[in-house]
Structure formats: C-alpha cells, structure tokens
Amino acid sequence: MIILKTTRELSLMRDAGRIAAEALLRTGEAVKPGMTTQELNQVAHDFIIKAGAVPTFLHYNGFPASACISVNDEVIHGIPGKRVLRDGDIVSIDLGATYRGYVGDTAATFAVGAFSEEDERLCRVTRESLHLGIAAAVPDGRLGDVSAAVQKHCEENGYSLVREYTGHGVGKDLHEDPSVPNVGTQGRGLWLRAGMTIAIEPMVNAGKAAIRVLPDGWTVLTADKQKSAHFEHTIAITPNGPVIMTSV
Ligand code: MG
C-alpha cells in the first residue's frame, strides 16, 4: 500500500532528509586513503546522533552498522570493518536518518584520493541518471517514466543497471511501497501522485549487470569484479513537481 504524505509529514521528512544529507556530506568529506570503512561509519553515526536523529540502518534487519559502505566492486550493503581505503578506490556510502518518526535515505559514491577518469565518468553518469529519474517523478506521470529515464542514460553511456535491488517508497518506514526499479518502460507502471515519497537509487555497474552476494548475507558485489556506483535521494512528488528531501 502506498502511503501518501500530508504537508506536515513532508515537512518532517525534509528535516530528516536534511540530517541524512548533511551526514552523507560530512562522511564523504572524511574519505581519505588510509582510513578504514569502520572509521567512516563512525563519522556518519556520530553526526546522525549529534543531530538528534537515529541511524535508520543500525540493526535494520540485523544490519550491524549505521552506514552501508561499499568499496569498488561492492555494489551496496557493504558492512563497515577493518578494510583500509586506498588511493584510487571508490567508496559508496549509503545511510539513513530517522528524525521525529520519519526517514531520510541517501547515498553517494566518492573517490578515495584522486579520481581516475573512468571512475569519475561512472560516478557522474550515475548521479546524472538519478537526477533524470527525479525530474521524471511528477504528478500524473508513471513510475516507468522514472525507471526509463535512469536506464536510458546509463545504458547510452555503456553501463549496466543492477536489477535485483531497487529504490522504494520511504516515510515512517525505510522501505514502503512501491518498489522503484532502475529499469522500465516510459508510460508504464503505476501512476505517480502528489504526496508520494520515494527513494530513487540507481546502482550502476561499469561492466555487466550480474551481481553476487557474499556469504555474510549482505555485501552485494559485481559478478565480473568491475566497479559499481550508487547515488540515492529521497524525494517527494508535489503538485509543483519533485522536491529532493535529502539535500542540505
Ligand atoms: Mg534506499
């Protein structure tokens, strides 16, 4: 069931989104060679707590940390730990903040040290595809318009989209209906309505689309070991068009 939000709820979601966005920004700024993924998780955790929010991901379905931190060929759901980031890595940080009962969910991929030209392009195209998907999220549009906009831009640039994981509705719960695929057909799918709040989150592989999951039950990797990027915003569909909740 899709839960439409009231204006008051959208204002609360904007507050949660602002905290999540700032936590992501601060954590991204902290990324540097020599740092462990656990240290990065701590930056995210501490910021969210200090802002008076709850780290949404911590203990969610048993996830053991406040941020998912996924390096290079890890697509999503990487568990922070002792892994040391090295110059030339890319690191995807995905986090959520729950504030006054509402969730903001956002992610981005950052360079560790200097960006290689090809990694910069992968991340740029993934971010662009997110924003093309957001632009398509308008009242009386279709969910397939969002998915198709994301898919078209990534595939035109020679990249692959992960099918097994999708964006989602978000509100009081981290995951609400509907699921928001990153592949689809324009003019198809459910009708978009003002008051819907969704997380759009393309997971884009430099190589092929196939993924595998580590025995830890969480970490999703590309099957071909090529790199993957992940950008996500929580947005609201309003009568005036899409509004990004997870901006600072
Ligand atoms: Mg999400």
mmCIF file of C-alpha atoms and ligand atoms in Angstrom:
data_model
loop_
_atom_site.group_PDB
_atom_site.id
_atom_site.type_symbol
_atom_site.label_atom_id
_atom_site.label_comp_id
_atom_site.label_asym_id
_atom_site.label_seq_id
_atom_site.Cartn_x
_atom_site.Cartn_y
_atom_site.Cartn_z
ATOM 1 C CA MET A 1 0.000 0.000 0.000
ATOM 2 C CA ILE A 2 1.364 3.398 -0.972
ATOM 3 C CA ILE A 3 1.147 5.912 1.879
ATOM 4 C CA LEU A 4 0.588 9.479 0.667
ATOM 5 C CA LYS A 5 2.051 12.106 2.993
ATOM 6 C CA THR A 6 0.425 15.270 4.247
ATOM 7 C CA THR A 7 2.132 18.657 4.008
ATOM 8 C CA ARG A 8 3.052 18.358 7.687
ATOM 9 C CA GLU A 9 4.602 14.947 7.107
ATOM 10 C CA LEU A 10 6.558 16.266 4.134
ATOM 11 C CA SER A 11 7.981 18.988 6.339
ATOM 12 C CA LEU A 12 9.110 16.357 8.868
ATOM 13 C CA MET A 13 10.612 14.286 6.073
ATOM 14 C CA ARG A 14 12.506 17.340 4.881
ATOM 15 C CA ASP A 15 14.008 17.694 8.368
ATOM 16 C CA ALA A 16 15.047 14.019 8.393
ATOM 17 C CA GLY A 17 16.346 14.354 4.849
ATOM 18 C CA ARG A 18 18.442 17.380 5.700
ATOM 19 C CA ILE A 19 20.142 15.482 8.533
ATOM 20 C CA ALA A 20 20.787 12.465 6.312
ATOM 21 C CA ALA A 21 22.158 14.702 3.551
ATOM 22 C CA GLU A 22 24.487 16.536 5.894
ATOM 23 C CA ALA A 23 25.664 13.248 7.438
ATOM 24 C CA LEU A 24 26.472 11.970 3.948
ATOM 25 C CA LEU A 25 28.280 15.184 3.056
ATOM 26 C CA ARG A 26 30.404 15.102 6.225
ATOM 27 C CA THR A 27 31.185 11.419 5.816
ATOM 28 C CA GLY A 28 32.124 11.947 2.177
ATOM 29 C CA GLU A 29 34.417 14.804 3.164
ATOM 30 C CA ALA A 30 36.151 12.494 5.642
ATOM 31 C CA VAL A 31 37.055 9.926 2.966
ATOM 32 C CA LYS A 32 40.801 9.633 2.544
ATOM 33 C CA PRO A 33 43.434 6.981 1.834
ATOM 34 C CA GLY A 34 44.461 5.047 4.945
ATOM 35 C CA MET A 35 41.075 5.288 6.598
ATOM 36 C CA THR A 36 39.076 2.180 7.449
ATOM 37 C CA THR A 37 35.451 1.742 6.465
ATOM 38 C CA GLN A 38 34.626 1.367 10.174
ATOM 39 C CA GLU A 39 36.084 4.824 10.818
ATOM 40 C CA LEU A 40 33.895 6.253 8.069
ATOM 41 C CA ASN A 41 30.858 4.566 9.585
ATOM 42 C CA GLN A 42 31.724 6.239 12.885
ATOM 43 C CA VAL A 43 31.702 9.680 11.262
ATOM 44 C CA ALA A 44 28.223 9.014 9.879
ATOM 45 C CA HIS A 45 26.956 7.530 13.140
ATOM 46 C CA ASP A 46 28.260 10.359 15.306
ATOM 47 C CA PHE A 47 26.817 13.056 13.042
ATOM 48 C CA ILE A 48 23.353 11.486 12.977
ATOM 49 C CA ILE A 49 23.281 11.050 16.759
ATOM 50 C CA LYS A 50 24.566 14.583 17.364
ATOM 51 C CA ALA A 51 21.783 15.928 15.119
ATOM 52 C CA GLY A 52 19.237 14.300 17.422
ATOM 53 C CA ALA A 53 18.294 11.596 14.929
ATOM 54 C CA VAL A 54 18.510 7.807 14.938
ATOM 55 C CA PRO A 55 20.712 5.941 12.439
ATOM 56 C CA THR A 56 17.976 4.141 10.484
ATOM 57 C CA PHE A 57 20.174 1.338 9.194
ATOM 58 C CA LEU A 58 21.656 0.283 12.551
ATOM 59 C CA HIS A 59 20.067 -3.110 13.419
ATOM 60 C CA TYR A 60 17.658 -2.817 10.467
ATOM 61 C CA ASN A 61 17.021 -6.483 9.584
ATOM 62 C CA GLY A 62 20.127 -7.140 11.679
ATOM 63 C CA PHE A 63 22.477 -4.808 9.765
ATOM 64 C CA PRO A 64 25.344 -4.122 12.193
ATOM 65 C CA ALA A 65 26.242 -0.501 11.331
ATOM 66 C CA SER A 66 24.836 2.979 10.712
ATOM 67 C CA ALA A 67 26.025 3.226 7.111
ATOM 68 C CA CYS A 68 26.476 0.757 4.290
ATOM 69 C CA ILE A 69 29.980 1.256 2.939
ATOM 70 C CA SER A 70 30.762 -0.462 -0.338
ATOM 71 C CA VAL A 71 34.185 -0.276 -1.990
ATOM 72 C CA ASN A 72 34.999 -0.675 -5.719
ATOM 73 C CA ASP A 73 33.250 -3.843 -6.942
ATOM 74 C CA GLU A 74 30.944 -3.831 -3.931
ATOM 75 C CA VAL A 75 27.600 -2.501 -5.166
ATOM 76 C CA ILE A 76 25.605 -1.944 -1.973
ATOM 77 C CA HIS A 77 25.172 -3.178 1.615
ATOM 78 C CA GLY A 78 28.894 -3.343 2.394
ATOM 79 C CA ILE A 79 29.489 -3.860 6.121
ATOM 80 C CA PRO A 80 31.967 -1.363 7.620
ATOM 81 C CA GLY A 81 35.041 -3.012 9.081
ATOM 82 C CA LYS A 82 38.821 -3.081 9.078
ATOM 83 C CA ARG A 83 39.226 -2.633 5.327
ATOM 84 C CA VAL A 84 41.624 0.217 4.620
ATOM 85 C CA LEU A 85 40.738 2.593 1.786
ATOM 86 C CA ARG A 86 43.476 3.123 -0.773
ATOM 87 C CA ASP A 87 44.195 5.859 -3.288
ATOM 88 C CA GLY A 88 42.253 5.030 -6.458
ATOM 89 C CA ASP A 89 39.394 3.224 -4.697
ATOM 90 C CA ILE A 90 35.834 4.446 -4.953
ATOM 91 C CA VAL A 91 33.550 4.168 -1.945
ATOM 92 C CA SER A 92 29.755 4.193 -1.884
ATOM 93 C CA ILE A 93 28.208 5.461 1.338
ATOM 94 C CA ASP A 94 24.511 4.816 1.956
ATOM 95 C CA LEU A 95 22.845 5.994 5.161
ATOM 96 C CA GLY A 96 19.519 6.835 6.716
ATOM 97 C CA ALA A 97 18.446 9.196 9.486
ATOM 98 C CA THR A 98 15.167 8.850 11.364
ATOM 99 C CA TYR A 99 14.030 12.120 12.902
ATOM 100 C CA ARG A 100 10.714 12.641 14.683
ATOM 101 C CA GLY A 101 9.487 9.372 13.222
ATOM 102 C CA TYR A 102 10.370 9.956 9.573
ATOM 103 C CA VAL A 103 13.222 8.646 7.459
ATOM 104 C CA GLY A 104 15.665 10.281 5.056
ATOM 105 C CA ASP A 105 17.630 7.802 2.906
ATOM 106 C CA THR A 106 20.515 8.905 0.688
ATOM 107 C CA ALA A 107 23.700 7.594 -0.890
ATOM 108 C CA ALA A 108 26.639 8.717 -2.996
ATOM 109 C CA THR A 109 29.911 7.359 -4.322
ATOM 110 C CA PHE A 110 33.156 9.179 -3.523
ATOM 111 C CA ALA A 111 36.729 8.937 -4.778
ATOM 112 C CA VAL A 112 39.458 7.905 -2.345
ATOM 113 C CA GLY A 113 42.298 10.273 -3.204
ATOM 114 C CA ALA A 114 42.343 11.097 -6.895
ATOM 115 C CA PHE A 115 39.522 10.096 -9.233
ATOM 116 C CA SER A 116 40.589 8.170 -12.330
ATOM 117 C CA GLU A 117 38.971 9.456 -15.497
ATOM 118 C CA GLU A 118 36.888 6.290 -15.899
ATOM 119 C CA ASP A 119 35.701 6.234 -12.282
ATOM 120 C CA GLU A 120 34.782 9.922 -12.451
ATOM 121 C CA ARG A 121 32.701 9.179 -15.542
ATOM 122 C CA LEU A 122 30.964 6.197 -13.914
ATOM 123 C CA CYS A 123 30.041 8.292 -10.874
ATOM 124 C CA ARG A 124 28.999 11.306 -12.940
ATOM 125 C CA VAL A 125 26.726 9.273 -15.218
ATOM 126 C CA THR A 126 25.172 7.514 -12.210
ATOM 127 C CA ARG A 127 24.477 10.868 -10.495
ATOM 128 C CA GLU A 128 23.090 12.308 -13.729
ATOM 129 C CA SER A 129 20.796 9.299 -14.142
ATOM 130 C CA LEU A 130 19.468 9.825 -10.612
ATOM 131 C CA HIS A 131 18.621 13.432 -11.417
ATOM 132 C CA LEU A 132 16.978 12.471 -14.728
ATOM 133 C CA GLY A 133 14.874 9.956 -12.785
ATOM 134 C CA ILE A 134 13.966 12.616 -10.219
ATOM 135 C CA ALA A 135 12.930 15.045 -12.979
ATOM 136 C CA ALA A 136 10.510 12.405 -14.315
ATOM 137 C CA ALA A 137 8.805 11.984 -10.915
ATOM 138 C CA VAL A 138 5.850 14.295 -11.468
ATOM 139 C CA PRO A 139 2.138 14.005 -10.601
ATOM 140 C CA ASP A 140 0.182 12.144 -13.297
ATOM 141 C CA GLY A 141 3.418 10.647 -14.606
ATOM 142 C CA ARG A 142 4.117 6.928 -14.449
ATOM 143 C CA LEU A 143 6.650 5.052 -12.381
ATOM 144 C CA GLY A 144 8.060 3.629 -15.616
ATOM 145 C CA ASP A 145 8.971 7.179 -16.691
ATOM 146 C CA VAL A 146 11.368 7.384 -13.731
ATOM 147 C CA SER A 147 12.866 3.943 -14.329
ATOM 148 C CA ALA A 148 13.226 4.506 -18.075
ATOM 149 C CA ALA A 149 14.960 7.867 -17.595
ATOM 150 C CA VAL A 150 17.550 6.258 -15.303
ATOM 151 C CA GLN A 151 18.044 3.233 -17.539
ATOM 152 C CA LYS A 152 18.346 5.158 -20.801
ATOM 153 C CA HIS A 153 21.094 7.474 -19.582
ATOM 154 C CA CYS A 154 23.175 4.696 -18.026
ATOM 155 C CA GLU A 155 22.862 2.290 -20.923
ATOM 156 C CA GLU A 156 23.558 5.010 -23.519
ATOM 157 C CA ASN A 157 26.821 5.538 -21.682
ATOM 158 C CA GLY A 158 27.706 1.847 -21.832
ATOM 159 C CA TYR A 159 26.924 0.915 -18.230
ATOM 160 C CA SER A 160 24.674 -1.753 -16.695
ATOM 161 C CA LEU A 161 21.936 -1.431 -14.088
ATOM 162 C CA VAL A 162 21.505 -3.818 -11.200
ATOM 163 C CA ARG A 163 18.032 -5.410 -11.412
ATOM 164 C CA GLU A 164 17.854 -7.341 -8.153
ATOM 165 C CA TYR A 165 17.708 -4.245 -5.917
ATOM 166 C CA THR A 166 15.527 -1.194 -6.397
ATOM 167 C CA GLY A 167 14.514 2.143 -4.951
ATOM 168 C CA HIS A 168 11.450 2.219 -2.745
ATOM 169 C CA GLY A 169 8.796 4.234 -1.036
ATOM 170 C CA VAL A 170 10.016 5.804 2.190
ATOM 171 C CA GLY A 171 8.297 7.548 5.085
ATOM 172 C CA LYS A 172 7.829 6.340 8.634
ATOM 173 C CA ASP A 173 9.436 3.146 7.392
ATOM 174 C CA LEU A 174 12.700 2.867 5.499
ATOM 175 C CA HIS A 175 11.062 0.629 2.929
ATOM 176 C CA GLU A 176 7.488 1.291 1.867
ATOM 177 C CA ASP A 177 5.606 0.594 -1.344
ATOM 178 C CA PRO A 178 6.150 0.981 -4.207
ATOM 179 C CA SER A 179 9.421 -0.533 -5.295
ATOM 180 C CA VAL A 180 11.182 1.793 -7.738
ATOM 181 C CA PRO A 181 13.130 -0.208 -10.332
ATOM 182 C CA ASN A 182 16.056 1.285 -12.222
ATOM 183 C CA VAL A 183 14.899 -0.287 -15.467
ATOM 184 C CA GLY A 184 11.484 0.170 -17.035
ATOM 185 C CA THR A 185 9.331 1.474 -19.832
ATOM 186 C CA GLN A 186 8.141 5.021 -20.269
ATOM 187 C CA GLY A 187 4.353 5.335 -19.986
ATOM 188 C CA ARG A 188 4.021 2.113 -17.979
ATOM 189 C CA GLY A 189 3.703 1.294 -14.311
ATOM 190 C CA LEU A 190 1.697 2.890 -11.547
ATOM 191 C CA TRP A 191 0.526 6.470 -11.686
ATOM 192 C CA LEU A 192 2.560 8.966 -9.707
ATOM 193 C CA ARG A 193 0.615 11.157 -7.289
ATOM 194 C CA ALA A 194 1.361 14.237 -5.206
ATOM 195 C CA GLY A 195 2.198 13.151 -1.659
ATOM 196 C CA MET A 196 4.217 10.113 -2.694
ATOM 197 C CA THR A 197 7.700 9.957 -1.193
ATOM 198 C CA ILE A 198 10.200 7.645 -2.841
ATOM 199 C CA ALA A 199 13.896 6.868 -2.762
ATOM 200 C CA ILE A 200 15.389 6.652 -6.251
ATOM 201 C CA GLU A 201 18.731 4.858 -6.208
ATOM 202 C CA PRO A 202 20.479 3.700 -9.367
ATOM 203 C CA MET A 203 23.167 1.063 -8.774
ATOM 204 C CA VAL A 204 25.313 1.234 -11.878
ATOM 205 C CA ASN A 205 27.987 -1.256 -12.886
ATOM 206 C CA ALA A 206 30.904 -0.323 -15.119
ATOM 207 C CA GLY A 207 30.768 -3.817 -16.613
ATOM 208 C CA LYS A 208 27.946 -6.327 -16.699
ATOM 209 C CA ALA A 209 24.751 -6.221 -14.636
ATOM 210 C CA ALA A 210 25.183 -9.547 -12.843
ATOM 211 C CA ILE A 211 25.782 -9.469 -9.099
ATOM 212 C CA ARG A 212 26.543 -11.919 -6.325
ATOM 213 C CA VAL A 213 26.108 -11.737 -2.564
ATOM 214 C CA LEU A 214 28.907 -12.557 -0.112
ATOM 215 C CA PRO A 215 28.385 -15.323 2.478
ATOM 216 C CA ASP A 216 27.921 -12.527 5.079
ATOM 217 C CA GLY A 217 24.417 -12.287 3.606
ATOM 218 C CA TRP A 218 24.736 -8.541 2.995
ATOM 219 C CA THR A 219 27.537 -7.436 0.709
ATOM 220 C CA VAL A 220 26.456 -7.262 -2.933
ATOM 221 C CA LEU A 221 29.295 -7.338 -5.500
ATOM 222 C CA THR A 222 29.542 -7.211 -9.263
ATOM 223 C CA ALA A 223 29.998 -10.726 -10.653
ATOM 224 C CA ASP A 224 32.663 -9.511 -13.093
ATOM 225 C CA LYS A 225 34.620 -7.634 -10.363
ATOM 226 C CA GLN A 226 34.318 -4.295 -12.181
ATOM 227 C CA LYS A 227 33.447 -1.192 -10.187
ATOM 228 C CA SER A 228 29.957 -0.011 -9.302
ATOM 229 C CA ALA A 229 28.498 3.359 -8.280
ATOM 230 C CA HIS A 230 25.389 4.211 -6.246
ATOM 231 C CA PHE A 231 23.593 7.527 -5.844
ATOM 232 C CA GLU A 232 20.315 7.971 -3.990
ATOM 233 C CA HIS A 233 17.908 10.689 -2.932
ATOM 234 C CA THR A 234 14.654 10.600 -1.026
ATOM 235 C CA ILE A 235 12.212 12.795 -2.945
ATOM 236 C CA ALA A 236 8.629 13.964 -2.600
ATOM 237 C CA ILE A 237 6.273 14.268 -5.523
ATOM 238 C CA THR A 238 4.405 17.552 -5.097
ATOM 239 C CA PRO A 239 1.881 19.448 -7.238
ATOM 240 C CA ASN A 240 4.832 21.618 -8.296
ATOM 241 C CA GLY A 241 6.980 18.640 -9.249
ATOM 242 C CA PRO A 242 9.668 16.633 -7.478
ATOM 243 C CA VAL A 243 11.352 18.017 -4.358
ATOM 244 C CA ILE A 244 14.575 16.483 -3.032
ATOM 245 C CA MET A 245 14.198 15.787 0.690
ATOM 246 C CA THR A 246 17.812 14.701 1.187
ATOM 247 C CA SER A 247 19.579 17.961 0.382
ATOM 248 C CA VAL A 248 21.428 20.109 2.914
HETATM 249 MG MG MG B 1 17.303 3.254 -0.198
#
